[in-house]
PDB file of C-alpha atoms in Angstrom:
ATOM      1  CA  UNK A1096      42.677 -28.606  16.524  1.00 68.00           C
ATOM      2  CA  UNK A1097      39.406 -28.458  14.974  1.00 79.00           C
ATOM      3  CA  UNK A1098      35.967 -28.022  17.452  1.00 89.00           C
ATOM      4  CA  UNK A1099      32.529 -28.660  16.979  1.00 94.00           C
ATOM      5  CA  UNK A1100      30.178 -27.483  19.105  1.00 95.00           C
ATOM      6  CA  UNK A1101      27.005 -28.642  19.184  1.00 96.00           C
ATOM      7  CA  UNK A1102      23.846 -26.689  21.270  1.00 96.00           C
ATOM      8  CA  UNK A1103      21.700 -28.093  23.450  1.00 96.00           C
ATOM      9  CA  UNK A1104      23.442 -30.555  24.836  1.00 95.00           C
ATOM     10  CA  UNK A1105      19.989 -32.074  26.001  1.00 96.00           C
ATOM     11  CA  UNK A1106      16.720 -31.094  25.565  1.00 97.00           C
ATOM     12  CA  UNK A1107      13.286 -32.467  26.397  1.00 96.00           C
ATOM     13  CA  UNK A1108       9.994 -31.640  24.216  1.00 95.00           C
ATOM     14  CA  UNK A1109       6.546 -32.310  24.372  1.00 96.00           C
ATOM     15  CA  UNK A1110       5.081 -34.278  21.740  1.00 96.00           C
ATOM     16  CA  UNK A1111       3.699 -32.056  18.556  1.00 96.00           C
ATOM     17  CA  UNK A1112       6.662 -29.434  19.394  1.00 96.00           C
ATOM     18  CA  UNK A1113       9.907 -28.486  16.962  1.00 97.00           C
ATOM     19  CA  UNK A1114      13.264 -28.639  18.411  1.00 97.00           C
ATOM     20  CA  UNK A1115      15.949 -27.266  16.537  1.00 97.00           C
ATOM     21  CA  UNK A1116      19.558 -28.274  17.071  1.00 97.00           C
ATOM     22  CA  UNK A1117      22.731 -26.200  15.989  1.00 97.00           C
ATOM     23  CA  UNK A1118      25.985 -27.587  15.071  1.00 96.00           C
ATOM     24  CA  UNK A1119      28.783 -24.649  14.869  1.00 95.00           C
ATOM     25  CA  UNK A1120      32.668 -25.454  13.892  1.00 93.00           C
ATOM     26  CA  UNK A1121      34.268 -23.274  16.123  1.00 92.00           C
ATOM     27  CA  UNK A1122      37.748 -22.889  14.906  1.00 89.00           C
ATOM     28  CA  UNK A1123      37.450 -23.700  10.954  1.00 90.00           C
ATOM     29  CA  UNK A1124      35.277 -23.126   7.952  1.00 90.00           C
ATOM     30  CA  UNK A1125      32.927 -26.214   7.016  1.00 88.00           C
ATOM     31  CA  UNK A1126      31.114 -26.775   3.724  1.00 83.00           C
ATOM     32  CA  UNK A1127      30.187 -29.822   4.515  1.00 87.00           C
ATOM     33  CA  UNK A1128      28.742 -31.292   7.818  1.00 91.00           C
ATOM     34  CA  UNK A1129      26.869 -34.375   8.445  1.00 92.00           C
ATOM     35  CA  UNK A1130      23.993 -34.949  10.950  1.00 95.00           C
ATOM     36  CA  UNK A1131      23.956 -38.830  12.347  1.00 94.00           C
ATOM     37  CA  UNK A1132      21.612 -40.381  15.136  1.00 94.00           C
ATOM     38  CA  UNK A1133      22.817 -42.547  17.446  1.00 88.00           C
ATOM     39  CA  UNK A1134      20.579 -45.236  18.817  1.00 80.00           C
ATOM     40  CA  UNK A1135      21.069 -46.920  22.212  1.00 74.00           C
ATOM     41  CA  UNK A1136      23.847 -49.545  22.187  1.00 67.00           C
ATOM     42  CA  UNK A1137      23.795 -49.086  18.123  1.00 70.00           C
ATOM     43  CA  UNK A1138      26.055 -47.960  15.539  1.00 76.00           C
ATOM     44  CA  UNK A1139      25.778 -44.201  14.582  1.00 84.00           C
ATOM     45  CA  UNK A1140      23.365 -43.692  11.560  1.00 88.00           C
ATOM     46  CA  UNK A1141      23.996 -41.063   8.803  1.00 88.00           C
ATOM     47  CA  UNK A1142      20.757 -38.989   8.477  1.00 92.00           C
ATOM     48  CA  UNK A1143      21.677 -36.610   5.987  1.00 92.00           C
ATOM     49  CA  UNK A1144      24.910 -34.031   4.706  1.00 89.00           C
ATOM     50  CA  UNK A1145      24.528 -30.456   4.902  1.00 87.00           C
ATOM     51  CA  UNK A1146      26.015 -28.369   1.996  1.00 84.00           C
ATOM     52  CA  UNK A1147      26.141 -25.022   2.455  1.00 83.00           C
ATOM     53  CA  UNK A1148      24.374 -22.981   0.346  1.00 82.00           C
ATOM     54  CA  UNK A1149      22.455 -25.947  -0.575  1.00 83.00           C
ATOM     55  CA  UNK A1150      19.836 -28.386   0.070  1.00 87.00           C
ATOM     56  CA  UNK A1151      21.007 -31.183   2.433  1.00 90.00           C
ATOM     57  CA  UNK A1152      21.169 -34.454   1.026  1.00 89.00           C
ATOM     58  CA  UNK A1153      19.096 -37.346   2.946  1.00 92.00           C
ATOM     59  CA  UNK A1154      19.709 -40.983   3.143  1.00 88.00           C
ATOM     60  CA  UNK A1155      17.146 -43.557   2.202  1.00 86.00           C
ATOM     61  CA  UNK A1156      14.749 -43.171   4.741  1.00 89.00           C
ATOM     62  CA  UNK A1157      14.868 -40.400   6.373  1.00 92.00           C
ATOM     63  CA  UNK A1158      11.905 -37.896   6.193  1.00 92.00           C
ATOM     64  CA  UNK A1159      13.764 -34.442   5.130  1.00 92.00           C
ATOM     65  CA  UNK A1160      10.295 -32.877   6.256  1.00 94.00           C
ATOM     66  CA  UNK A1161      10.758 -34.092   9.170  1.00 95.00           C
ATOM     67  CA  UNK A1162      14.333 -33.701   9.749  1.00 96.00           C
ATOM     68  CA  UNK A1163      14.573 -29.811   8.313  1.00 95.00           C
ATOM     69  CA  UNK A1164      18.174 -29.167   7.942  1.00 94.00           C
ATOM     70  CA  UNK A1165      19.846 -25.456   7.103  1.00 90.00           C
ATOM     71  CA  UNK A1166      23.669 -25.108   6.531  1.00 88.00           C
ATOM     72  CA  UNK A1167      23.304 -21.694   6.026  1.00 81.00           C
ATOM     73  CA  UNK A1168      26.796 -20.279   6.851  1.00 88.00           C
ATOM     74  CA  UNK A1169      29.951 -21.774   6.377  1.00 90.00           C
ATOM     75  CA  UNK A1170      30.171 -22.501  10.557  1.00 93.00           C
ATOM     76  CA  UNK A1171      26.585 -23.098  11.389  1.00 94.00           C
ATOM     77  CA  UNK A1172      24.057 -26.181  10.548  1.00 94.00           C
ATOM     78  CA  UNK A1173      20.905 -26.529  12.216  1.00 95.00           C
ATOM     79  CA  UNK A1174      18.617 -29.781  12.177  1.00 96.00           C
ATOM     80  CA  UNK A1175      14.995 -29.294  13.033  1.00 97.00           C
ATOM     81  CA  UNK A1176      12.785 -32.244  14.190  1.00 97.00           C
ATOM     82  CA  UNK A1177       9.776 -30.776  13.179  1.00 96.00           C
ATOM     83  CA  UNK A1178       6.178 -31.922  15.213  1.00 96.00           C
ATOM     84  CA  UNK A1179       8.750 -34.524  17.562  1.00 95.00           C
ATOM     85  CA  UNK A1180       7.569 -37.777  19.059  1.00 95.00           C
ATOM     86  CA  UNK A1181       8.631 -40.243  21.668  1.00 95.00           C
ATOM     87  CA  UNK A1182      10.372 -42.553  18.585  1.00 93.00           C
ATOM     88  CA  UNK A1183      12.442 -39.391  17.645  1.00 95.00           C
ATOM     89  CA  UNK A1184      14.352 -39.721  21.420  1.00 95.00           C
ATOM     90  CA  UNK A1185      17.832 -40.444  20.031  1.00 94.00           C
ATOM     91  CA  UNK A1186      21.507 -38.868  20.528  1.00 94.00           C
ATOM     92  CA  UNK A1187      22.159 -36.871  17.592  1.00 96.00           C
ATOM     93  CA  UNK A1188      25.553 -36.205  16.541  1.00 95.00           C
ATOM     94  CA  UNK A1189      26.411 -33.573  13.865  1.00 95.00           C
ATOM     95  CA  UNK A1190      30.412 -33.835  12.301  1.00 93.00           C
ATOM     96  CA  UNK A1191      32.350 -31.028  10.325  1.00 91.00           C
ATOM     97  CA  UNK A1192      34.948 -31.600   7.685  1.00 84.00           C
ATOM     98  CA  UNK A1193      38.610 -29.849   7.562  1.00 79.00           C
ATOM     99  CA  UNK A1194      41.174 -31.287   5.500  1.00 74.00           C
ATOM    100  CA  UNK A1195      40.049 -34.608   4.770  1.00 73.00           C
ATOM    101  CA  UNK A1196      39.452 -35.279   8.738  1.00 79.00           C
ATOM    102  CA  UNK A1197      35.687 -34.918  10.240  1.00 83.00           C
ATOM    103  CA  UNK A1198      35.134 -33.220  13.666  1.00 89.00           C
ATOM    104  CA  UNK A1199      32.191 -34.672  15.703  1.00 92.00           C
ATOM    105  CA  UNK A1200      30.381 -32.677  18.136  1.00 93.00           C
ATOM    106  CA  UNK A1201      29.356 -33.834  21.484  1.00 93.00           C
ATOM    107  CA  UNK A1202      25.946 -34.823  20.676  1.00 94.00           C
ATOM    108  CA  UNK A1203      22.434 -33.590  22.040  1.00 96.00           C
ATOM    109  CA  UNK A1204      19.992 -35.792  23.988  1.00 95.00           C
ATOM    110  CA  UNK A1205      16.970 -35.522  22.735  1.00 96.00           C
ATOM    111  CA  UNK A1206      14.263 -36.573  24.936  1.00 96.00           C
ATOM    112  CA  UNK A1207      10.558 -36.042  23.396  1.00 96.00           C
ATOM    113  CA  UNK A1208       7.989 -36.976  26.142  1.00 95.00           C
TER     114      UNK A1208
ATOM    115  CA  UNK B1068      26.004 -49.577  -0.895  1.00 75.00           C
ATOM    116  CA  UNK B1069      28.938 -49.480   1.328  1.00 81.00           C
ATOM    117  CA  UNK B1070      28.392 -51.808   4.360  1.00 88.00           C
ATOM    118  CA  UNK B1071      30.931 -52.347   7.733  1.00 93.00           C
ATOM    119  CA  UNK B1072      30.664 -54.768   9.761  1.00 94.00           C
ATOM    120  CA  UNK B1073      31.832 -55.761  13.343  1.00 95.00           C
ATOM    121  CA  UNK B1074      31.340 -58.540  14.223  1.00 95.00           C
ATOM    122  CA  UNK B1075      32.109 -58.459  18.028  1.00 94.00           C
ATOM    123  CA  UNK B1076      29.809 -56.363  20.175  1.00 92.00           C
ATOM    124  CA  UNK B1077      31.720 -56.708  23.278  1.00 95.00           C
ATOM    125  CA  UNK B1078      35.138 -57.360  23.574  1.00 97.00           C
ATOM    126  CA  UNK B1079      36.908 -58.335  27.105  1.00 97.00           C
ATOM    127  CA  UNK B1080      40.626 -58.945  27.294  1.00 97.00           C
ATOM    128  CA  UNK B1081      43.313 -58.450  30.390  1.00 97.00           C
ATOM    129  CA  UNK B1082      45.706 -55.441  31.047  1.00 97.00           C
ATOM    130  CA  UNK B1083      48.685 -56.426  28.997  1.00 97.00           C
ATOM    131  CA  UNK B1084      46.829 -58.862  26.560  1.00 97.00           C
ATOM    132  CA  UNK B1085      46.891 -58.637  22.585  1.00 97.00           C
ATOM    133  CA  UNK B1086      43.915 -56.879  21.269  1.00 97.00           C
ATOM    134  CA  UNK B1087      42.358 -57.307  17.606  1.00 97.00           C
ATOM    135  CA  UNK B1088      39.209 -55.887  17.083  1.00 97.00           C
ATOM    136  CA  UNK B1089      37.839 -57.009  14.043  1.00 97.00           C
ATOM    137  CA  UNK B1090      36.138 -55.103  10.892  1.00 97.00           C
ATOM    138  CA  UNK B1091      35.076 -56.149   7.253  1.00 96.00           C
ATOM    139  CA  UNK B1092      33.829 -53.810   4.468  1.00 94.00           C
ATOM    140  CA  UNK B1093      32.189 -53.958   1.363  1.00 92.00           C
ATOM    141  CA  UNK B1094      32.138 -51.585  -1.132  1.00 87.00           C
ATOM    142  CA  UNK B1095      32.486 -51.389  -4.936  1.00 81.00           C
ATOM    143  CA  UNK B1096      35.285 -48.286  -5.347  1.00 80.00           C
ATOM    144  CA  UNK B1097      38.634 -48.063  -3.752  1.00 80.00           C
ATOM    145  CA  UNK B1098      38.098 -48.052   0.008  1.00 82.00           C
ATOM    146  CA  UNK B1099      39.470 -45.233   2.811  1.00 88.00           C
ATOM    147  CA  UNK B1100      38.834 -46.373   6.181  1.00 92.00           C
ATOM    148  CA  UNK B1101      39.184 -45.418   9.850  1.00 92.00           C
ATOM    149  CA  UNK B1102      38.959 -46.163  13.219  1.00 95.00           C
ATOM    150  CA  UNK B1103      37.201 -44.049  15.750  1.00 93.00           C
ATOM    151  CA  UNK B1104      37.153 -43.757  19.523  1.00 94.00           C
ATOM    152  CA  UNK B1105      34.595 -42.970  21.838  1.00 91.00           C
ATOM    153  CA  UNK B1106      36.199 -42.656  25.230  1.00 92.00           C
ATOM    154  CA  UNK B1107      33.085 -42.958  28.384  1.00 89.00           C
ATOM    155  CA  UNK B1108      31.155 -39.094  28.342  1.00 84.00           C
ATOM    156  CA  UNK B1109      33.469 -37.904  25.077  1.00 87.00           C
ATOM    157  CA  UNK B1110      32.944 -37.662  21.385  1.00 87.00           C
ATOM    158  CA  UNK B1111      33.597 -39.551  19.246  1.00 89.00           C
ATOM    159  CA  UNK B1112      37.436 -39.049  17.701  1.00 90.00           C
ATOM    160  CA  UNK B1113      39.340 -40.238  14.989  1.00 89.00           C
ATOM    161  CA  UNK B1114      41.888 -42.990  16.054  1.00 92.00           C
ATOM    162  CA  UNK B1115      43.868 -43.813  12.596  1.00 90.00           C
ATOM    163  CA  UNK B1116      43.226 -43.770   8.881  1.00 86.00           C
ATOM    164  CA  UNK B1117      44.371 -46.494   6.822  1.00 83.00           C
ATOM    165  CA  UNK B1118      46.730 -43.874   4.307  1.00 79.00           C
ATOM    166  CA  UNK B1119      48.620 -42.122   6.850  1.00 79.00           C
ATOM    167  CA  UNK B1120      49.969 -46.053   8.086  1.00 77.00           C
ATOM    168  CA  UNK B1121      50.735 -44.569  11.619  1.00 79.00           C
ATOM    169  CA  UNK B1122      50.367 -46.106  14.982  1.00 84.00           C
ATOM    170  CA  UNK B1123      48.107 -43.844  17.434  1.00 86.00           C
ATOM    171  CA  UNK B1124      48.252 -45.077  20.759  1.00 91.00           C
ATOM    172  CA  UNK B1125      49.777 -47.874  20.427  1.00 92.00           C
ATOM    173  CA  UNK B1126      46.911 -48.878  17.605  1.00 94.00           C
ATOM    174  CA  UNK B1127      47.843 -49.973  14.549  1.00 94.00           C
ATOM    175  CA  UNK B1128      45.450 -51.403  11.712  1.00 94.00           C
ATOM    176  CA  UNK B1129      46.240 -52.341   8.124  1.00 89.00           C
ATOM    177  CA  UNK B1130      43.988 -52.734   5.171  1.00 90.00           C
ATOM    178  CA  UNK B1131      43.843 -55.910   3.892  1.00 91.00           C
ATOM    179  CA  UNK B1132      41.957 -55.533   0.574  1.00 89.00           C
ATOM    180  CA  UNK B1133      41.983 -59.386  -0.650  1.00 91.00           C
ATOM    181  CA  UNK B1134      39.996 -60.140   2.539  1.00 93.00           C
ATOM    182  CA  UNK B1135      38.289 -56.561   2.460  1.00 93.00           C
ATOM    183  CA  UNK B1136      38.735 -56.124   6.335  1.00 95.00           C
ATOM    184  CA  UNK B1137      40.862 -53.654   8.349  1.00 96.00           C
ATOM    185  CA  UNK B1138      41.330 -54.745  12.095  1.00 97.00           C
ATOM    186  CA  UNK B1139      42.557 -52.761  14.856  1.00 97.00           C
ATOM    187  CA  UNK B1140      45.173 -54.493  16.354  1.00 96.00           C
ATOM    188  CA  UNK B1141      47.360 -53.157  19.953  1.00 97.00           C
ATOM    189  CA  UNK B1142      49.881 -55.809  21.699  1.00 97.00           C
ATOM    190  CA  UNK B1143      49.772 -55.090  24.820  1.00 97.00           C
ATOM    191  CA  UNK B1144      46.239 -53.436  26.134  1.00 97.00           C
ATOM    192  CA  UNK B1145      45.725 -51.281  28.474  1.00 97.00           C
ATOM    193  CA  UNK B1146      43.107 -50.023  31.074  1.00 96.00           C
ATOM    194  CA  UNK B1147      42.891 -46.683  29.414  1.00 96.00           C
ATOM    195  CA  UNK B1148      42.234 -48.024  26.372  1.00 97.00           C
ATOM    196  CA  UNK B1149      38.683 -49.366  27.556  1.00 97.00           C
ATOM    197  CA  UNK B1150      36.772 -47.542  24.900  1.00 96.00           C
ATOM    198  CA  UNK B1151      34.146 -47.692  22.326  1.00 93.00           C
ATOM    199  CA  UNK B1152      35.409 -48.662  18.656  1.00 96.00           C
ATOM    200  CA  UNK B1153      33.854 -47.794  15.482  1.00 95.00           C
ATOM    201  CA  UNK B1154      35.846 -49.030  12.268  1.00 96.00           C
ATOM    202  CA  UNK B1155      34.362 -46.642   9.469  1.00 93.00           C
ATOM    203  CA  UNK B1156      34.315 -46.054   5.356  1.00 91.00           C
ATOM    204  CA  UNK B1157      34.599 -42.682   3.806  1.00 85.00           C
ATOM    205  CA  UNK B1158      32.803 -42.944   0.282  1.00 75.00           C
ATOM    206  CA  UNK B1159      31.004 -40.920  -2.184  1.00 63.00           C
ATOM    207  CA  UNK B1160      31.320 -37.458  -3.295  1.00 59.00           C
ATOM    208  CA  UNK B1161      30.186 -35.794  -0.694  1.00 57.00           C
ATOM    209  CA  UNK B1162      32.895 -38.178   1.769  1.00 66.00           C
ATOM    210  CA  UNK B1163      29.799 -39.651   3.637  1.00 74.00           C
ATOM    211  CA  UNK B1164      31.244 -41.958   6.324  1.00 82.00           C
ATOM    212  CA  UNK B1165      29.689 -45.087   6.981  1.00 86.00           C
ATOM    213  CA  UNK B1166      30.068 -46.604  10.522  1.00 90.00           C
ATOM    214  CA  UNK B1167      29.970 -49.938  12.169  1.00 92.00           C
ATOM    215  CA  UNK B1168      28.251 -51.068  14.692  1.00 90.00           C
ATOM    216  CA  UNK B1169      30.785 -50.756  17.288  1.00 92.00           C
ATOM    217  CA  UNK B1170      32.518 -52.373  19.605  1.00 95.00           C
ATOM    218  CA  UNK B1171      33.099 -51.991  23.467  1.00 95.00           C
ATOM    219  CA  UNK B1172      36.680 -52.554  24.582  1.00 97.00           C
ATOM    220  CA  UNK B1173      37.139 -53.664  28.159  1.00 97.00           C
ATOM    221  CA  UNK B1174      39.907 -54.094  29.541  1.00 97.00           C
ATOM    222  CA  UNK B1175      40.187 -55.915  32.716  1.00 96.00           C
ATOM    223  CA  UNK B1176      43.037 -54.754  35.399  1.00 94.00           C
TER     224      UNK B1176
END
């Protein structure tokens, strides 16, 4: 079946830094993939679709300067949180599309201290 | 907007027990919903889709569109099933998927 792999798996940051996250589907070409943040005990939250070849599309308020996202092959999307801080500590989750199903990756812990 | 909602956080129930877990939606266009599975340290998966009609698991949930909601319903529960459950909504053209809030399936032995 389809795989999504996302890299790091966890990372820790100082505050001010950039942390960039990749999301790669393994097995299967994906023009679409979506990047979601999952908050403790909470629902996961759609932050924005990656088109390749195109500008990602943000939901309502998310910062896309803050939240730099390149889909710049068909297998690869990266999200950037761009100067971090402590409130950007989430799980983020990126998913790929095949046929009509989405693939999610396993997530990367992002702790900013 | 699209919107789901579950109303149970939480949901405890005994090995061999009936199991609904409940979802409503609301959106304007014709609706495709799921269910999706987070198992304890995996990803999150897709359980069932409303078209394909199939049981996964034992799982089955139907789309009930005159009371917008789509539970996930199993007869007879079991300790493996002890999961995370996300009932989501697949709109727009770009397929965003809209989640619930969850709920946590525990199943007692």
């Amino acid at each position: 079946g389809a795989v999504v792999s996302q890299h790091p798996s966890r990372v820790i940051c100082k505050s001010g830094t950039s942390v960039k996250i990749e999301c790669r589907s393994l097995d299967f070409q994906a023009t679409t993939m979506f990047w979601y943040r999952q908050f403790p005990k909470k629902s996961l939250m759609l932050m924005a679709t990656s088109n390749e070849g195109s500008k990602a599309t943000y939901e309502q308020g998310v910062e896309k300067d803050k939240f730099l996202i390149n889909h710049a092959s068909l297998t690869l999307s990266t999200l950037t949180v761009t100067s971090a801080h402590p409130e950007d500590s989430s799980f983020y989750i990126c998913s790929a599309r095949s046929a009509n199903t989405q693939y999610f990756g396993p997530g990367t812990r992002l702790t900013v201290l | 907007a699209q919107r789901v909602t579950q109303p149970e956080k939480l949901l405890s129930v005994f090995k061999g027990a009936p199991v609904e877990l409940k979802c409503n939606y609301s959106y304007s266009g014709s609706p495709e919903l799921f269910w999706y599975v987070q198992y304890s340290r995996q990803r999150l998966q897709l359980l069932l889709r409303h078209i394909s009609r199939e049981s996964i698991k034992g799982f089955t949930a139907d789309l009930n569109k005159g009371e917008t909601s789509f539970h996930l319903k199993k007869p007879f529960a079991q300790e493996e099933d002890s999961a995370m459950y996300y009932c989501a909504l697949k709109s727009g053209g770009y397929q965003k998927v809209t989640f619930g809030t969850g709920t946590k399936l525990q199943v007692i032995p």
